[in-house]
PDB file of C-alpha atoms in Angstrom:
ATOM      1  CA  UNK Q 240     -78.006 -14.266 -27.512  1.00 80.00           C
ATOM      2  CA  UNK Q 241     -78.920 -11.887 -24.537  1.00 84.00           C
ATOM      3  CA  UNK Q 242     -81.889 -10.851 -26.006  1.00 76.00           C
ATOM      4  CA  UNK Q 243     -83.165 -14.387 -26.539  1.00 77.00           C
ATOM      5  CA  UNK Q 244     -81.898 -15.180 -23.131  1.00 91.00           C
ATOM      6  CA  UNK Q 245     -84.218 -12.448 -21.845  1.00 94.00           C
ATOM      7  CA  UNK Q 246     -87.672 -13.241 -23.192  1.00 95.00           C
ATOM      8  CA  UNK Q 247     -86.903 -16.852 -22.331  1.00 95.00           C
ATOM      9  CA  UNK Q 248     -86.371 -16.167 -18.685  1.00 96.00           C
ATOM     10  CA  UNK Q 249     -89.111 -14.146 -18.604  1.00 97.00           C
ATOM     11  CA  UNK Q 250     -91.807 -16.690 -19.508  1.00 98.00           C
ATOM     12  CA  UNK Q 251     -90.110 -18.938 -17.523  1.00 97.00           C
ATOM     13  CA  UNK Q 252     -90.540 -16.742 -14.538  1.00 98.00           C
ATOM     14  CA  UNK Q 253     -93.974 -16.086 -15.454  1.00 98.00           C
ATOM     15  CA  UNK Q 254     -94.853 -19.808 -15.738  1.00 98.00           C
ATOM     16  CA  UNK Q 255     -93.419 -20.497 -12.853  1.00 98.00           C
ATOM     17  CA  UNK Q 256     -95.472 -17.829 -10.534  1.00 98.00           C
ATOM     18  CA  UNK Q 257     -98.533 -18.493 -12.130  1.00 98.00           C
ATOM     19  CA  UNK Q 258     -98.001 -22.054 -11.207  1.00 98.00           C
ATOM     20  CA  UNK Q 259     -98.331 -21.178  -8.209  1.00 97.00           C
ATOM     21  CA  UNK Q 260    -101.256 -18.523  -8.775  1.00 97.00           C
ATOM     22  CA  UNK Q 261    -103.590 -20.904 -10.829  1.00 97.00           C
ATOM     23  CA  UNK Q 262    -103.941 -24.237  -8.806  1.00 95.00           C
ATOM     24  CA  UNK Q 263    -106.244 -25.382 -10.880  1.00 95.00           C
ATOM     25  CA  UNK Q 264    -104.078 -26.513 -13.793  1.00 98.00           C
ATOM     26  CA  UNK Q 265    -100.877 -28.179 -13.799  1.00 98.00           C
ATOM     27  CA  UNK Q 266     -98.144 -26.886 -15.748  1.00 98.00           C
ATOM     28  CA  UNK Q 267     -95.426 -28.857 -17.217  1.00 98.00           C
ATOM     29  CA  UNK Q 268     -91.676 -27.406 -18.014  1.00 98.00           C
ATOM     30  CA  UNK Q 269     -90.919 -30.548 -20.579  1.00 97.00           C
ATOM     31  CA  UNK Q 270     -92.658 -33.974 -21.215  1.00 97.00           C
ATOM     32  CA  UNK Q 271     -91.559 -37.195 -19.552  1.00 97.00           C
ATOM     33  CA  UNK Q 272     -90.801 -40.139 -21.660  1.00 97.00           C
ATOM     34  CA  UNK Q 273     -94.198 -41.713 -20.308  1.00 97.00           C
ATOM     35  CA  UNK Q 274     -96.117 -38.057 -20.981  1.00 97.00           C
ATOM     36  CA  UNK Q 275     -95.093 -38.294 -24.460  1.00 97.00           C
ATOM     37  CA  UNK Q 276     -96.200 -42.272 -24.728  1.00 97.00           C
ATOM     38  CA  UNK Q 277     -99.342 -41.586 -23.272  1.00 97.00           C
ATOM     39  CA  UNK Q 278     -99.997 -38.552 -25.167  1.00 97.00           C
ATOM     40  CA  UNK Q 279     -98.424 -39.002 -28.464  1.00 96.00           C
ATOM     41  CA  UNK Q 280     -98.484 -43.059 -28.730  1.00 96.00           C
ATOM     42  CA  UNK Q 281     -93.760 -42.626 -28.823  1.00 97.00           C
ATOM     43  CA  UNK Q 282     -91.104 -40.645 -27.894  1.00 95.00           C
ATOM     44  CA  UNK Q 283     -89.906 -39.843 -31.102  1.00 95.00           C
ATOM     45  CA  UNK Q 284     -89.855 -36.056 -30.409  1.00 93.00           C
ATOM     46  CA  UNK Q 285     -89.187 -33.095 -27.531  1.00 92.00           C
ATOM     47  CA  UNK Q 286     -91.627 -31.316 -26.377  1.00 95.00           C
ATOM     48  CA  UNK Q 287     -90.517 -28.131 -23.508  1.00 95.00           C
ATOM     49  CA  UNK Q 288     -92.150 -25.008 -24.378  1.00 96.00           C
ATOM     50  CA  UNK Q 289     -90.461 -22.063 -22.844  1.00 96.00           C
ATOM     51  CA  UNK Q 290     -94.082 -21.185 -21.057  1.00 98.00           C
ATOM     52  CA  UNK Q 291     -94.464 -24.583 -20.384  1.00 98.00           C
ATOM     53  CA  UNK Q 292     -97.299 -26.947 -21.199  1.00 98.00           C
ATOM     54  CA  UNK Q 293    -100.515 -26.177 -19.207  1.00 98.00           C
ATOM     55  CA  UNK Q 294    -103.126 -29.146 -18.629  1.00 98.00           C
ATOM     56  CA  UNK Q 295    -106.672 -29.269 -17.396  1.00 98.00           C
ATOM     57  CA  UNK Q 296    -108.035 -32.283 -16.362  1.00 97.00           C
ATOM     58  CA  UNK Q 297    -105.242 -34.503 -17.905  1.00 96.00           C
ATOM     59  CA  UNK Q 298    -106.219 -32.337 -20.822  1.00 97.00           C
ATOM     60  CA  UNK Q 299    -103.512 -29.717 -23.086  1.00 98.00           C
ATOM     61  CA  UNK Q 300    -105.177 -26.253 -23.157  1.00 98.00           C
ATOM     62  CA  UNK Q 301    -101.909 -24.337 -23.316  1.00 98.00           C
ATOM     63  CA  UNK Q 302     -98.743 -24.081 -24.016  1.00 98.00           C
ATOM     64  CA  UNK Q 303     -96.060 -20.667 -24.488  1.00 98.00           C
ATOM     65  CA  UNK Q 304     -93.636 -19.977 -26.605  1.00 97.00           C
ATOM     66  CA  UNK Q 305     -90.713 -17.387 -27.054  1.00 96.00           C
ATOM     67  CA  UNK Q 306     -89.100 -16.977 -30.306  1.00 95.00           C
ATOM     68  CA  UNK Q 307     -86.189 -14.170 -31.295  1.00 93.00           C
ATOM     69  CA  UNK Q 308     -85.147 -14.106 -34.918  1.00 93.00           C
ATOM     70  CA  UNK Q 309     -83.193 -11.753 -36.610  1.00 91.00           C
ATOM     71  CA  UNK Q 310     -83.200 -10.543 -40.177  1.00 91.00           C
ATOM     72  CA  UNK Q 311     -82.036 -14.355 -41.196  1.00 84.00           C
ATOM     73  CA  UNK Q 312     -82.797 -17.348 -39.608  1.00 79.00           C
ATOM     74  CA  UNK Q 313     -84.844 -20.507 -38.644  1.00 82.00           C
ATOM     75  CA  UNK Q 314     -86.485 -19.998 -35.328  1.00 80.00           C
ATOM     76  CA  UNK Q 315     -89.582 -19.946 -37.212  1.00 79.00           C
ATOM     77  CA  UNK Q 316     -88.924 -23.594 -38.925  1.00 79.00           C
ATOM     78  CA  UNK Q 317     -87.986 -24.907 -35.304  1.00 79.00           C
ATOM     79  CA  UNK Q 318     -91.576 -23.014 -33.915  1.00 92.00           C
ATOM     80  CA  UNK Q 319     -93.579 -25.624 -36.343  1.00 93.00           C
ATOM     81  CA  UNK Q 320     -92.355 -29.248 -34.364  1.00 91.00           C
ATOM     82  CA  UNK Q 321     -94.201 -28.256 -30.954  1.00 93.00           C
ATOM     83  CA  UNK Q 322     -97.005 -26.446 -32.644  1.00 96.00           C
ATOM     84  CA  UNK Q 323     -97.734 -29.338 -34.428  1.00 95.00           C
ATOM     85  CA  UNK Q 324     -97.611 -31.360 -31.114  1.00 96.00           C
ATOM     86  CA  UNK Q 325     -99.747 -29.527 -28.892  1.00 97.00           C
ATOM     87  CA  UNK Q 326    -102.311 -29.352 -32.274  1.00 96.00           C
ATOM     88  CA  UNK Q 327    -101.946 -33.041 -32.354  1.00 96.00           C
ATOM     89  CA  UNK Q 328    -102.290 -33.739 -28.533  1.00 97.00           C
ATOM     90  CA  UNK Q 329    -105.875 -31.265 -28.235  1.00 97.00           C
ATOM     91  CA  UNK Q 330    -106.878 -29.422 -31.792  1.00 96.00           C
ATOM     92  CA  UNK Q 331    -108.431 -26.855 -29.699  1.00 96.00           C
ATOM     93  CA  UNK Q 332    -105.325 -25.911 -27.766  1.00 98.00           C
ATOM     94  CA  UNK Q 333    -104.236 -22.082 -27.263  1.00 98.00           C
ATOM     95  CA  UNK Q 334    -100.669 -21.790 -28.167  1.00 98.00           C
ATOM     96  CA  UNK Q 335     -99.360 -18.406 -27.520  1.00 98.00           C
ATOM     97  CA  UNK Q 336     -95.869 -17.213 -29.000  1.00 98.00           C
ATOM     98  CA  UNK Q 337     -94.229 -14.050 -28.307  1.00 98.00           C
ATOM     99  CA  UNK Q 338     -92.120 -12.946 -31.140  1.00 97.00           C
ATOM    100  CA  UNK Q 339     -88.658 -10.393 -30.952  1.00 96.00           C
ATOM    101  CA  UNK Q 340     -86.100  -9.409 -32.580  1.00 95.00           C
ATOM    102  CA  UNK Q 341     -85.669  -7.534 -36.383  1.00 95.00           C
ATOM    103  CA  UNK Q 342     -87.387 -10.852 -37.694  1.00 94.00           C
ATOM    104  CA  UNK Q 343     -90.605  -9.828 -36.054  1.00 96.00           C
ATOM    105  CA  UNK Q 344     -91.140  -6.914 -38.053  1.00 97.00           C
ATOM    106  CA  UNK Q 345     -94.177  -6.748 -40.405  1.00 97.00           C
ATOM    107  CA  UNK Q 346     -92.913  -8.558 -43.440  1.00 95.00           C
ATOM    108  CA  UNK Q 347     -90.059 -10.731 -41.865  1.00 95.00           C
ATOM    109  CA  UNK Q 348     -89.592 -14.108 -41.219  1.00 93.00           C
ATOM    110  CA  UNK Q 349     -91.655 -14.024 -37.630  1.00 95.00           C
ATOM    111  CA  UNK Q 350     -94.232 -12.122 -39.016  1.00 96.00           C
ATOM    112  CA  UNK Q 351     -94.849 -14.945 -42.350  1.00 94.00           C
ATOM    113  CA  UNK Q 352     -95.019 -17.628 -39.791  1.00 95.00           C
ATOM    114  CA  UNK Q 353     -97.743 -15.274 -38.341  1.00 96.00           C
ATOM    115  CA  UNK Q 354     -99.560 -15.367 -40.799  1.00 96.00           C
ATOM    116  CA  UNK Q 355     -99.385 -18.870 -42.394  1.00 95.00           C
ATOM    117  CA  UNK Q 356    -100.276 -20.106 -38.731  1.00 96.00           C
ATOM    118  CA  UNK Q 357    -102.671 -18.633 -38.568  1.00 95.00           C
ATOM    119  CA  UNK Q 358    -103.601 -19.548 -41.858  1.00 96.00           C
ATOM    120  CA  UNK Q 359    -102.835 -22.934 -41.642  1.00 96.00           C
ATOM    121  CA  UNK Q 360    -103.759 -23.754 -38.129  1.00 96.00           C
ATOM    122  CA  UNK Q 361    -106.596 -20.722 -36.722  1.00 93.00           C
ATOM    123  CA  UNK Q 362    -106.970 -18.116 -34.296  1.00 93.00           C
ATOM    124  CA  UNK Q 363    -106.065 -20.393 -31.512  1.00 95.00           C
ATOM    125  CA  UNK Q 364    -102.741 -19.847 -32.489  1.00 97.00           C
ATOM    126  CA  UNK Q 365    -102.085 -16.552 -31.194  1.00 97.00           C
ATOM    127  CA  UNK Q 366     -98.893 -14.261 -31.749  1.00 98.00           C
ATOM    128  CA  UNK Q 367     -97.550 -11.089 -30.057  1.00 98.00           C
ATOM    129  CA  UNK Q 368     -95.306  -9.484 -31.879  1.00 98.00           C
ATOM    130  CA  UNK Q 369     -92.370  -6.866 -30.540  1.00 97.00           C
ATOM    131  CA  UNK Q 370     -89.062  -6.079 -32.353  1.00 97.00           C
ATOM    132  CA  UNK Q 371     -87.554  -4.389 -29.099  1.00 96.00           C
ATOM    133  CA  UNK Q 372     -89.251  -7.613 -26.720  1.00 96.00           C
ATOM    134  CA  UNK Q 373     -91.184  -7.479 -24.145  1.00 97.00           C
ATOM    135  CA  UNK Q 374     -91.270  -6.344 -20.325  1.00 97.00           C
ATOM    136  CA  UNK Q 375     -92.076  -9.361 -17.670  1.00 98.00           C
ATOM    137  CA  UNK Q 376     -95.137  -7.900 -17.162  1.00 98.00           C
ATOM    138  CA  UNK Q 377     -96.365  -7.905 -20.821  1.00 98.00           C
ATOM    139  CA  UNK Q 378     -95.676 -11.389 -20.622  1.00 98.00           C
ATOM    140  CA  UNK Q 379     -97.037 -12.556 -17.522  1.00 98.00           C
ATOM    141  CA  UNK Q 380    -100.272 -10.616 -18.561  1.00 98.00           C
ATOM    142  CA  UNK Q 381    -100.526 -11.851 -21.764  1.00 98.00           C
ATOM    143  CA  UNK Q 382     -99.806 -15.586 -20.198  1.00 98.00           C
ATOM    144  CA  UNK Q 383    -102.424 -15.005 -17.207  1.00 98.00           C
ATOM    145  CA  UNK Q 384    -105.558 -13.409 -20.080  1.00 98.00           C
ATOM    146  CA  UNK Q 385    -105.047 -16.697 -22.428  1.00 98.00           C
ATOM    147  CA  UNK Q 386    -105.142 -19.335 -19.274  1.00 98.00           C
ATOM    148  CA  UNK Q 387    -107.842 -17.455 -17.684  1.00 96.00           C
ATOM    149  CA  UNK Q 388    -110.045 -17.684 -21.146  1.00 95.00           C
ATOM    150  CA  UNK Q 389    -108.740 -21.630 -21.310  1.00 93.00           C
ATOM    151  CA  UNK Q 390    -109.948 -22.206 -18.248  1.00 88.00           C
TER     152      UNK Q 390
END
């Protein structure tokens, strides 16, 4: 939907100029079949978050996610595969997911997976939470603060 659409685009658009801001880390759209080999040990999974995948020294520090859920839905059952990989690939990771949409209200489904992440998993799991979305800048900003403090 066009809302989805939109918070996609924008942290791919973010990703992709603070590619080019922060030369220090490389940032990956989606693993290779050989990434996922090296990384994993198979290729029995996909791994493209919508921020990308951001690596330090061969190492994952960070990856971005967008999810946009209504009232009903599973984007927050989908949000759990790459979690689990980047927690896999470096415990310590900071995975960042912005979260739109009526399902990111407090007590809806975006807001639960909130809160069992973070639960479950730790701080390093870090959520922002809009039901209207979010301006580029909000996410670029957001993206820039949690590489900076991975760095």
């Amino acid at each position: 939907d066009e809302a989805s659409s939109k918070l996609d685009i924008q942290a791919k658009d973010a990703r992709n100029l603070l590619a080019e801001e922060i030369v220090d880390l490389t940032m990956v759209k989606q693993f290779s079949k050989e990434m996922k080999f090296e990384l994993v040990g198979d290729d029995c999974f996909g791994f493209a978050p919508d921020g990308g995948a951001w690596f330090k020294d061969g190492k994952l520090i960070a990856a971005f996610e967008c999810k946009k859920q209504g009232l009903g839905g599973n984007a927050y059952e989908r949000w759990w595969d790459n979690a689990m990989t980047a927690k896999h690939i470096n415990e310590d990771v900071k995975y960042v997911t912005f979260c739109s949409g009526p399902g990111a209200a407090a007590g809806e489904g975006l807001d639960k997976l909130r809160r069992k992440a973070q639960i479950m998993l730790g701080n390093n799991f870090e959520f922002h939470m809009s039901v209207d979305g979010f301006s580029f800048y909000e996410v670029y900003d957001i993206m820039k603060k949690a590489l900076d403090e991975s760095i």
